[in-house]
PDB file of C-alpha atoms in Angstrom:
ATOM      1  CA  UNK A   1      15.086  -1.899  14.492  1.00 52.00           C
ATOM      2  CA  UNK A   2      14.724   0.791  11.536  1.00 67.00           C
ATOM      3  CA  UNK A   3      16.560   3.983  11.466  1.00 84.00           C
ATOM      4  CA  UNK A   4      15.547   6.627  10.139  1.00 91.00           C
ATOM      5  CA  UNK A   5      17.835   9.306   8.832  1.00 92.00           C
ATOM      6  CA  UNK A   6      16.503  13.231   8.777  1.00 92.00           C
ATOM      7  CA  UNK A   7      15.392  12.534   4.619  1.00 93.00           C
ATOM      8  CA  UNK A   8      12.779   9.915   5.969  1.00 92.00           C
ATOM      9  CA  UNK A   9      11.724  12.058   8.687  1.00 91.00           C
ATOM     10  CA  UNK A  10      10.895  15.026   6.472  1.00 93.00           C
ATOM     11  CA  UNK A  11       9.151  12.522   3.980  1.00 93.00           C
ATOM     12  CA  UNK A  12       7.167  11.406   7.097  1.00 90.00           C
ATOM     13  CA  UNK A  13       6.490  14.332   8.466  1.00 89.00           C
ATOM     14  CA  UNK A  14       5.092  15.600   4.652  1.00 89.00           C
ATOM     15  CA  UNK A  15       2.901  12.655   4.351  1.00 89.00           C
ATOM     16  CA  UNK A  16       1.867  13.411   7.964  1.00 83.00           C
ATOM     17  CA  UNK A  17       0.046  16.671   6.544  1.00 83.00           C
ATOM     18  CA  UNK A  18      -1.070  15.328   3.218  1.00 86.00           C
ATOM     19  CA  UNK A  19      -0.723  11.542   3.008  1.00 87.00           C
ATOM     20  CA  UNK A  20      -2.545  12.097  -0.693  1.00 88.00           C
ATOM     21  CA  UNK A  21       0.190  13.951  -1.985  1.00 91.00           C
ATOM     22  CA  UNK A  22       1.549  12.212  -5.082  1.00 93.00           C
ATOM     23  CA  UNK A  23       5.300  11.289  -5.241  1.00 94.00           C
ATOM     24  CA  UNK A  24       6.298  13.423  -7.599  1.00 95.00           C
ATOM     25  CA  UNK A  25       4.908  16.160  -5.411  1.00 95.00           C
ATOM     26  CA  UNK A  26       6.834  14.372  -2.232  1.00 95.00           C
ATOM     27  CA  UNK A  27       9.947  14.480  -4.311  1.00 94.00           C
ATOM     28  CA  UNK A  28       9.894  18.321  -5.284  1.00 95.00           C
ATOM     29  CA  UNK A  29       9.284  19.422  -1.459  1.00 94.00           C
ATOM     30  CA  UNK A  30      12.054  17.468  -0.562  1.00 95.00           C
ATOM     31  CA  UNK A  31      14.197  18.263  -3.447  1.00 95.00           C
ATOM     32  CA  UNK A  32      14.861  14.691  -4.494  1.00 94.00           C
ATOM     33  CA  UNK A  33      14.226  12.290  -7.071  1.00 95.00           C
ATOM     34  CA  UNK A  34      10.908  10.514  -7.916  1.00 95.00           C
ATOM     35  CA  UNK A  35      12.662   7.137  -7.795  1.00 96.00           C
ATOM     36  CA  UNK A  36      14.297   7.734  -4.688  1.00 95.00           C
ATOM     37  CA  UNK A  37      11.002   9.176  -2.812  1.00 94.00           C
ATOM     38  CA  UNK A  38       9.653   5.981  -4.166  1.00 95.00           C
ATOM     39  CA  UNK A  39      12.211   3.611  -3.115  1.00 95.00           C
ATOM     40  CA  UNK A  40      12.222   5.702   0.452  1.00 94.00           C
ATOM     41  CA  UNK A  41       8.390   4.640   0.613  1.00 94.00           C
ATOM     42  CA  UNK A  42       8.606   1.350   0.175  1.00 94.00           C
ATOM     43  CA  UNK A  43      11.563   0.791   2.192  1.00 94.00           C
ATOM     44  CA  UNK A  44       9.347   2.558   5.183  1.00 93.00           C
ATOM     45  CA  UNK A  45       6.389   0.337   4.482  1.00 92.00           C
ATOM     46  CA  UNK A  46       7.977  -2.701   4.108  1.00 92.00           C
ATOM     47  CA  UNK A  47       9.809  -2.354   7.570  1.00 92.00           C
ATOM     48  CA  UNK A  48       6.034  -1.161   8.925  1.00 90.00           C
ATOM     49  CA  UNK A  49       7.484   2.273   9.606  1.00 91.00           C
ATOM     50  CA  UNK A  50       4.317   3.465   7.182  1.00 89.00           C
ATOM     51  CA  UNK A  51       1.505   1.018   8.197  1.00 87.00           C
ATOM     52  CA  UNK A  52      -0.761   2.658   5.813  1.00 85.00           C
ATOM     53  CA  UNK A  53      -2.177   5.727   4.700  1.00 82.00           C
ATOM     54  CA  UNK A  54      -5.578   6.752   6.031  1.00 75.00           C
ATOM     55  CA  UNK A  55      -8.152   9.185   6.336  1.00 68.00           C
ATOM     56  CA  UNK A  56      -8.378  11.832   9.314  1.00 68.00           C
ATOM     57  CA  UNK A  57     -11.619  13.387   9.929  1.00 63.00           C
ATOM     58  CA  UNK A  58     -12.096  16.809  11.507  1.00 62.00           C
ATOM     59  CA  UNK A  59     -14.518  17.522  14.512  1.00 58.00           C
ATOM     60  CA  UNK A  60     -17.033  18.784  12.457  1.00 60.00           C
ATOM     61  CA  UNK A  61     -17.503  15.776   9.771  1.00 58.00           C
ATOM     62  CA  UNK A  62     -19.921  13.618  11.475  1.00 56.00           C
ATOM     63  CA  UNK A  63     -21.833  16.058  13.668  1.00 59.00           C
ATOM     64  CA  UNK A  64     -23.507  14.407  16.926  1.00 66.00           C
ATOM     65  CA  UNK A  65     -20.796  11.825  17.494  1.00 86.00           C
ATOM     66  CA  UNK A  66     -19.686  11.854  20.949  1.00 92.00           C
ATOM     67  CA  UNK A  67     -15.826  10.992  21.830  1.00 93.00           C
ATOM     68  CA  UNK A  68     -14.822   9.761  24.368  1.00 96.00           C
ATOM     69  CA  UNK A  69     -11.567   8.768  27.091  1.00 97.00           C
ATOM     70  CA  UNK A  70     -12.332   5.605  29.408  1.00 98.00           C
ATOM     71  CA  UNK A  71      -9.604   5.082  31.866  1.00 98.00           C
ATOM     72  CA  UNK A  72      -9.663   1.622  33.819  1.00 98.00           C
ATOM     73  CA  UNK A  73      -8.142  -0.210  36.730  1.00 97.00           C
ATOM     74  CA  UNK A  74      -8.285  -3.840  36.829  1.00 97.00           C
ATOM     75  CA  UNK A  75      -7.749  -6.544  39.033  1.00 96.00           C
ATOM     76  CA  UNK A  76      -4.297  -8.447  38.788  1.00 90.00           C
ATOM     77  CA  UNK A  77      -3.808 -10.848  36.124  1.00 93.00           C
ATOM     78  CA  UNK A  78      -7.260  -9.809  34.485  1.00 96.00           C
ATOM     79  CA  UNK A  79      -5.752  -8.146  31.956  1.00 95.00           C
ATOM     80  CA  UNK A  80      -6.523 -10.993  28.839  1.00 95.00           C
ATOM     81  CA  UNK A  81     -10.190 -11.285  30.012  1.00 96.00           C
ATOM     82  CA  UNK A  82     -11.244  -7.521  30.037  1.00 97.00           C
ATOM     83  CA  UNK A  83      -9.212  -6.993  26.771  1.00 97.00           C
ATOM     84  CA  UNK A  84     -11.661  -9.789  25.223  1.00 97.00           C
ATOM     85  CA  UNK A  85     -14.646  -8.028  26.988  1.00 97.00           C
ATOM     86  CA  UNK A  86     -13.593  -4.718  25.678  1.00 97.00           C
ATOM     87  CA  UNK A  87     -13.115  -6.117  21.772  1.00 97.00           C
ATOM     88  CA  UNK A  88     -16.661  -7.068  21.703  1.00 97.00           C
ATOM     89  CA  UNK A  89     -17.943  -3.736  22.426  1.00 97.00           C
ATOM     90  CA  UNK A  90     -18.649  -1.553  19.193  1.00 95.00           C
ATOM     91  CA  UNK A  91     -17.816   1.942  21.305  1.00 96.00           C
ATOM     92  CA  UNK A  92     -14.273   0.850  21.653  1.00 97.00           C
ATOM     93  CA  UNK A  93     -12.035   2.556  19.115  1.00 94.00           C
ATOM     94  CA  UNK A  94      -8.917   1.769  20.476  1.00 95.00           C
ATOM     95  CA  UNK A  95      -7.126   0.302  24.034  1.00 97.00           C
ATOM     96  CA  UNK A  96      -3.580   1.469  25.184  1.00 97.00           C
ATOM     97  CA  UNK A  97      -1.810  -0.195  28.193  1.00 96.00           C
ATOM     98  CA  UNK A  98      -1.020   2.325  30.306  1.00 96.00           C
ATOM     99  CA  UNK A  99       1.472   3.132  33.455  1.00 94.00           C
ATOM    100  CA  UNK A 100       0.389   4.918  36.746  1.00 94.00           C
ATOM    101  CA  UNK A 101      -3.112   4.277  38.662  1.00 95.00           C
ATOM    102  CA  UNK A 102      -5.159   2.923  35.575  1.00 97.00           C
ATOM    103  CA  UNK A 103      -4.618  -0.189  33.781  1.00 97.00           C
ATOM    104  CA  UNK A 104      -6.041   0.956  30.483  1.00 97.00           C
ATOM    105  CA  UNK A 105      -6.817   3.883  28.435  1.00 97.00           C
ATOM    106  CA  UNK A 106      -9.899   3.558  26.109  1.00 97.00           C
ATOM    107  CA  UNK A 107     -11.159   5.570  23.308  1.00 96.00           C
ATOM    108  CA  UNK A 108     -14.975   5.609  22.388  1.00 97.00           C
ATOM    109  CA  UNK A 109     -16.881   6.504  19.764  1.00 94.00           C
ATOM    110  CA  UNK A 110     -20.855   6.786  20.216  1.00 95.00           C
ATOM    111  CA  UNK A 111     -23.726   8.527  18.568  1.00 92.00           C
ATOM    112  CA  UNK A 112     -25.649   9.480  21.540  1.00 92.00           C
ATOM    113  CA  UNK A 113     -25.040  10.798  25.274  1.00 93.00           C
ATOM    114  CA  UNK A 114     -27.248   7.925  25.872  1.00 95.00           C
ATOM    115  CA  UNK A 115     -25.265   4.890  24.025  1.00 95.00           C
ATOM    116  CA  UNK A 116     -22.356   6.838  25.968  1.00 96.00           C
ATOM    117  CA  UNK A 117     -23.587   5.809  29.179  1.00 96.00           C
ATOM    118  CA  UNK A 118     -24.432   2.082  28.007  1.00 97.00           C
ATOM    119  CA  UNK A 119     -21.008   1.892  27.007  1.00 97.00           C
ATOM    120  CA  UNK A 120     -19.818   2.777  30.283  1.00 97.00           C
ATOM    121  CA  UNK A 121     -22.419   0.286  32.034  1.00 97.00           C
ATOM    122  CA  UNK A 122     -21.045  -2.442  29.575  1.00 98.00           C
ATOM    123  CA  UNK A 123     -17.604  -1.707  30.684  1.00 98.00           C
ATOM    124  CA  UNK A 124     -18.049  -1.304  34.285  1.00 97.00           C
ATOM    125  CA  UNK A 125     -19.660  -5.013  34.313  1.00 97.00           C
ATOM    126  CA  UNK A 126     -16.374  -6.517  33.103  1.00 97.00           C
ATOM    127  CA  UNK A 127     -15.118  -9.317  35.006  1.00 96.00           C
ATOM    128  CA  UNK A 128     -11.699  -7.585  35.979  1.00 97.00           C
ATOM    129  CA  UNK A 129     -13.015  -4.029  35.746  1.00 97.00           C
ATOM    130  CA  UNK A 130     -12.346  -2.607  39.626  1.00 97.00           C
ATOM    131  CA  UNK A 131     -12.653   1.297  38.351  1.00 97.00           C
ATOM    132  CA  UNK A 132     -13.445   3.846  35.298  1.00 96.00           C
ATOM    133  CA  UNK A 133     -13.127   7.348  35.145  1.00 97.00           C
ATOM    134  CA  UNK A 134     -14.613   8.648  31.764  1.00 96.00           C
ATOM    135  CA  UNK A 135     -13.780  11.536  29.988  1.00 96.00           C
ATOM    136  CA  UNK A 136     -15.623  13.352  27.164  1.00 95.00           C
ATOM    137  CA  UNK A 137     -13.748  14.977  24.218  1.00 91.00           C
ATOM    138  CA  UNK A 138     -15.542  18.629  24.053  1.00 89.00           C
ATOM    139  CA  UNK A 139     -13.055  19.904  20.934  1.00 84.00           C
ATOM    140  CA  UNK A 140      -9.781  19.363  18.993  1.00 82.00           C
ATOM    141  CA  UNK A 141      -7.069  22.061  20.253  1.00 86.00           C
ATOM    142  CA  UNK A 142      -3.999  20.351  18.931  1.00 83.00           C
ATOM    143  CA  UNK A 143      -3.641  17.560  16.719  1.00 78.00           C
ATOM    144  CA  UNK A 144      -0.090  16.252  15.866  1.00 72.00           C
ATOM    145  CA  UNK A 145      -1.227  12.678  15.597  1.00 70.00           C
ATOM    146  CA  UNK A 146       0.583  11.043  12.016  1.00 63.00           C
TER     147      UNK A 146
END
């Protein structure tokens, strides 16, 4: 297990508002050295505390894209086939395991109200799939996501 003393968190937290930054910008917000901000970054990524460094789009840079939440209750023991089910569908973003009434939490990515609801048809008809409840993302009001 990694841990993380309060220097990496601040570099985290820094890249977590501009992963682009270049270290020597890095080092002079945290008031240490190139080579150390260096060192501290590849430390983090090869212990897969930084899996990468990626792009975050805002709500408004690809207009007409609908998001989406799918939660889903399965049947017991189902949960390998309706994973496979769920990789083959395009929609799916990403899957979380989840604790409480549903099995799964999905999020979806379509281009039209209408590929929307054939995702939704395509995961109701899941072998496994006993319940969905979909919700539809309307705006961003807090993001704190890294």
């Amino acid at each position: 297990m990694t841990n993380l003393d309060d220097k990496d968190r601040a570099l985290i937290a820094v890249l977590a508002e501009n992963a682009r930054l270049p270290v020597a910008a890095l080092a002079k917000k945290l008031g240490l050295a190139r080579t150390t901000v260096q060192a501290r970054l590849d430390r983090l990524e090869r212990q897969g505390v930084i899996a990468g460094y990626t792009l975050r789009l805002g709500d408004g840079a690809l207009p007409g894209e609908i998001h989406a939440t799918v939660l889903i209750a399965i049947t017991p023991a189902a949960q390998g086939a309706v994973l496979t089910g769920l990789r083959k569908l395009t929609a799916v973003e990403r899957v979380f395991t989840t604790a409480g009434r549903f099995d799964f939490c999905c999020q979806l990515r379509v281009a039209t109200p209408l590929k929307l609801d054939e995702a939704l048809d395509e995961i109701g008809e899941i072998d496994g799939v006993v319940t969905l409840e979909s919700l539809i993302h309307l705006s961003t009001r807090i993001d704190r996501a890294l």
